Short mmCIF file of C-alpha atoms in Angstrom, two decimals:
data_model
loop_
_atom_site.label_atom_id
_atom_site.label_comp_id
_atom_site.label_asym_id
_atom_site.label_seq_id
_atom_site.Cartn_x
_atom_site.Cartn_y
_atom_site.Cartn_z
CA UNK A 1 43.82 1.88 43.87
CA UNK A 2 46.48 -0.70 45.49
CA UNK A 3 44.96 0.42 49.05
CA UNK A 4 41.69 0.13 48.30
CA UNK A 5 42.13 -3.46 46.97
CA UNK A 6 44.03 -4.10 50.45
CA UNK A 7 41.73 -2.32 52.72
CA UNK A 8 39.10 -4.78 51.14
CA UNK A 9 40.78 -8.14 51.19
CA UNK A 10 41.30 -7.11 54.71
CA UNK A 11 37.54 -6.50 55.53
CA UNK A 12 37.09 -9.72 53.38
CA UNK A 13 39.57 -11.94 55.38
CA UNK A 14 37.99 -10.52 58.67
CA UNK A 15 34.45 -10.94 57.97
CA UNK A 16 35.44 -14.95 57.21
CA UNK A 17 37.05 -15.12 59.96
CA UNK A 18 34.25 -13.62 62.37
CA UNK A 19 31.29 -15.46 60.19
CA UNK A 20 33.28 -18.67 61.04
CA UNK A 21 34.17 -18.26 64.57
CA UNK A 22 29.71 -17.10 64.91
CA UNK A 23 29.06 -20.61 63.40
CA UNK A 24 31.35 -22.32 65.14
CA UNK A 25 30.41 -20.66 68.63
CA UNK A 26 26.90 -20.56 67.64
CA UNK A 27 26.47 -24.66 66.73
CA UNK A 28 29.78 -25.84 69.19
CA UNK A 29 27.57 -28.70 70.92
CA UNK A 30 26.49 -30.21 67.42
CA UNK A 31 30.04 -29.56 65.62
CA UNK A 32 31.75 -31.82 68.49
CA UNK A 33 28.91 -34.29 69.43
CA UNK A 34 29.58 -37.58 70.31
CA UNK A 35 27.79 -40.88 68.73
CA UNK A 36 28.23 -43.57 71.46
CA UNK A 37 26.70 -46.98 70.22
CA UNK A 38 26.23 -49.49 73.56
CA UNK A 39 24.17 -50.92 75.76
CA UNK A 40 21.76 -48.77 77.63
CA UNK A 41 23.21 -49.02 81.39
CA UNK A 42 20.30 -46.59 83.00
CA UNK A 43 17.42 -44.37 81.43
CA UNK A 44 15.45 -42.69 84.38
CA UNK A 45 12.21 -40.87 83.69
CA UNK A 46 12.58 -37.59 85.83
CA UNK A 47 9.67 -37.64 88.48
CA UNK A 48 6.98 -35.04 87.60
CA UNK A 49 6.84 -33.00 90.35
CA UNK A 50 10.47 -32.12 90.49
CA UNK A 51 10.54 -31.63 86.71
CA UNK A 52 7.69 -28.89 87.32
CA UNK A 53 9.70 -27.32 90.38
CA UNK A 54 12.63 -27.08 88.26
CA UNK A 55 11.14 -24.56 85.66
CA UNK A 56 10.33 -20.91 86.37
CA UNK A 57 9.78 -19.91 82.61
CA UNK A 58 6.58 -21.63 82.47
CA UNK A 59 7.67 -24.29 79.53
CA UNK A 60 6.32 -27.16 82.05
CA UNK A 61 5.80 -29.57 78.74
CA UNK A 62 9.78 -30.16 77.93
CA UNK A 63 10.34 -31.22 81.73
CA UNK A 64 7.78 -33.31 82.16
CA UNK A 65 9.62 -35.63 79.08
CA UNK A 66 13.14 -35.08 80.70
CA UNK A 67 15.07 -38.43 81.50
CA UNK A 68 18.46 -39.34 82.66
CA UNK A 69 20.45 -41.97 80.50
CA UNK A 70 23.60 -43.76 80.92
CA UNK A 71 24.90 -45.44 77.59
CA UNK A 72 28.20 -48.26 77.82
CA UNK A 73 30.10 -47.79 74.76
CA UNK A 74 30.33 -51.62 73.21
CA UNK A 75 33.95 -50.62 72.13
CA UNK A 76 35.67 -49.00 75.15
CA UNK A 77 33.69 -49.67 77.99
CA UNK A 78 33.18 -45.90 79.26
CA UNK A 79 29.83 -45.07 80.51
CA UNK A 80 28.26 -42.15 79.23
CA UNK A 81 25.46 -40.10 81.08
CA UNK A 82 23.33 -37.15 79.95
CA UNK A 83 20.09 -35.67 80.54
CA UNK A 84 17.88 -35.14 77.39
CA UNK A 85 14.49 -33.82 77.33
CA UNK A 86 13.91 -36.22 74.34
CA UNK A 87 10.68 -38.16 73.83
CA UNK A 88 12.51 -40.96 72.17
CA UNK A 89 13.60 -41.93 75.52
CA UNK A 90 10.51 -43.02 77.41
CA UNK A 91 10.44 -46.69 75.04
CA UNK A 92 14.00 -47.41 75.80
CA UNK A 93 14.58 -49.75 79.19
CA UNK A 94 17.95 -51.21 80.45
CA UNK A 95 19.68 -53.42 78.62
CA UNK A 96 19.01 -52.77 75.58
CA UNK A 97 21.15 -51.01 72.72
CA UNK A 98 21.39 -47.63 71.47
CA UNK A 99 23.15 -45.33 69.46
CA UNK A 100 23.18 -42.34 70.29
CA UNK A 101 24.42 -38.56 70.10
CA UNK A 102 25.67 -36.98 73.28
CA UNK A 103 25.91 -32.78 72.95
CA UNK A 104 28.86 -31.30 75.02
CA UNK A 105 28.55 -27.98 77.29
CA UNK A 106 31.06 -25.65 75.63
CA UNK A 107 33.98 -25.42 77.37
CA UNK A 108 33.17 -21.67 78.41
CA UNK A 109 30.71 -23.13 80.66
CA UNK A 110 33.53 -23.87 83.37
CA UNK A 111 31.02 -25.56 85.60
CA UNK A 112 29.90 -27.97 83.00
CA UNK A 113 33.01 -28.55 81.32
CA UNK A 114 33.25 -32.23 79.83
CA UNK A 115 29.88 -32.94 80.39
CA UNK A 116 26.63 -33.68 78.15
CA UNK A 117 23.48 -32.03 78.26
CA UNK A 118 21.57 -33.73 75.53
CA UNK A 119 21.36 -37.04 74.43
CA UNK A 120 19.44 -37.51 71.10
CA UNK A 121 18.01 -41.34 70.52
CA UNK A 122 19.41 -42.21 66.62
CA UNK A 123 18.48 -45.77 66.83
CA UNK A 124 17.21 -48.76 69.54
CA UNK A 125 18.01 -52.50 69.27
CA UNK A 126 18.45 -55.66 70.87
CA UNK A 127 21.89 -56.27 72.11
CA UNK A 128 23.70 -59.19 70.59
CA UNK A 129 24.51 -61.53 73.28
#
């Protein structure tokens, strides 16, 4: 009976541990976002025809709303960039302020390491001068 109990609090333990490390892998880019809050240093509208080039898959309609942004965070003066294909976007102009949350690659994408690939719009104001 003692081995059976062990054998099971072993498959327990190990199905935690592989359920946790599936959520974790599975949502990494939302687990360790970023919220930046700052002036809006650059949001660029990618052109249309190279947004259509860009796509094989046929999904034209995400591209077509895909814009670059560049955020300066108000408290440490680092200038964040991402692209987003975020409709939230296309009202927001330079100068203004934003908060915003930037998604990370994972770090197993060794090419993208420690860079963003979405930027969600949270809220847009007038900066304080």
């Amino acid at each position: 009976m003692a081995t059976i109990w062990k054998f099971t609090k072993f498959v327990l333990v190990l199905l935690v541990i592989v359920g946790l490390s599936w959520v974790i892998l599975a949502n990494y880019s939302v687990i360790f976002s970023k919220t930046v809050v700052g002036e809006i240093t650059g949001v660029e509208r990618v052109e249309i025809p190279v947004a259509l080039m860009a796509r094989s898959d046929g999904d034209i309609t995400s591209k077509v709303f895909s814009f670059a942004i560049g955020i300066k965070d108000q408290k440490t003066g680092e200038i964040y960039t991402a692209s987003s294909e975020d409709r939230q976007w296309a009202v927001a102009q330079k100068g203004q302020c934003a908060e915003a949350v930037f998604l990370p690659y994972p770090p197993w994408q060794f090419t993208k390491k420690d860079t963003y690939f979405g930027a969600r719009l949270v809220r847009l104001f007038e900066c304080a001068k």
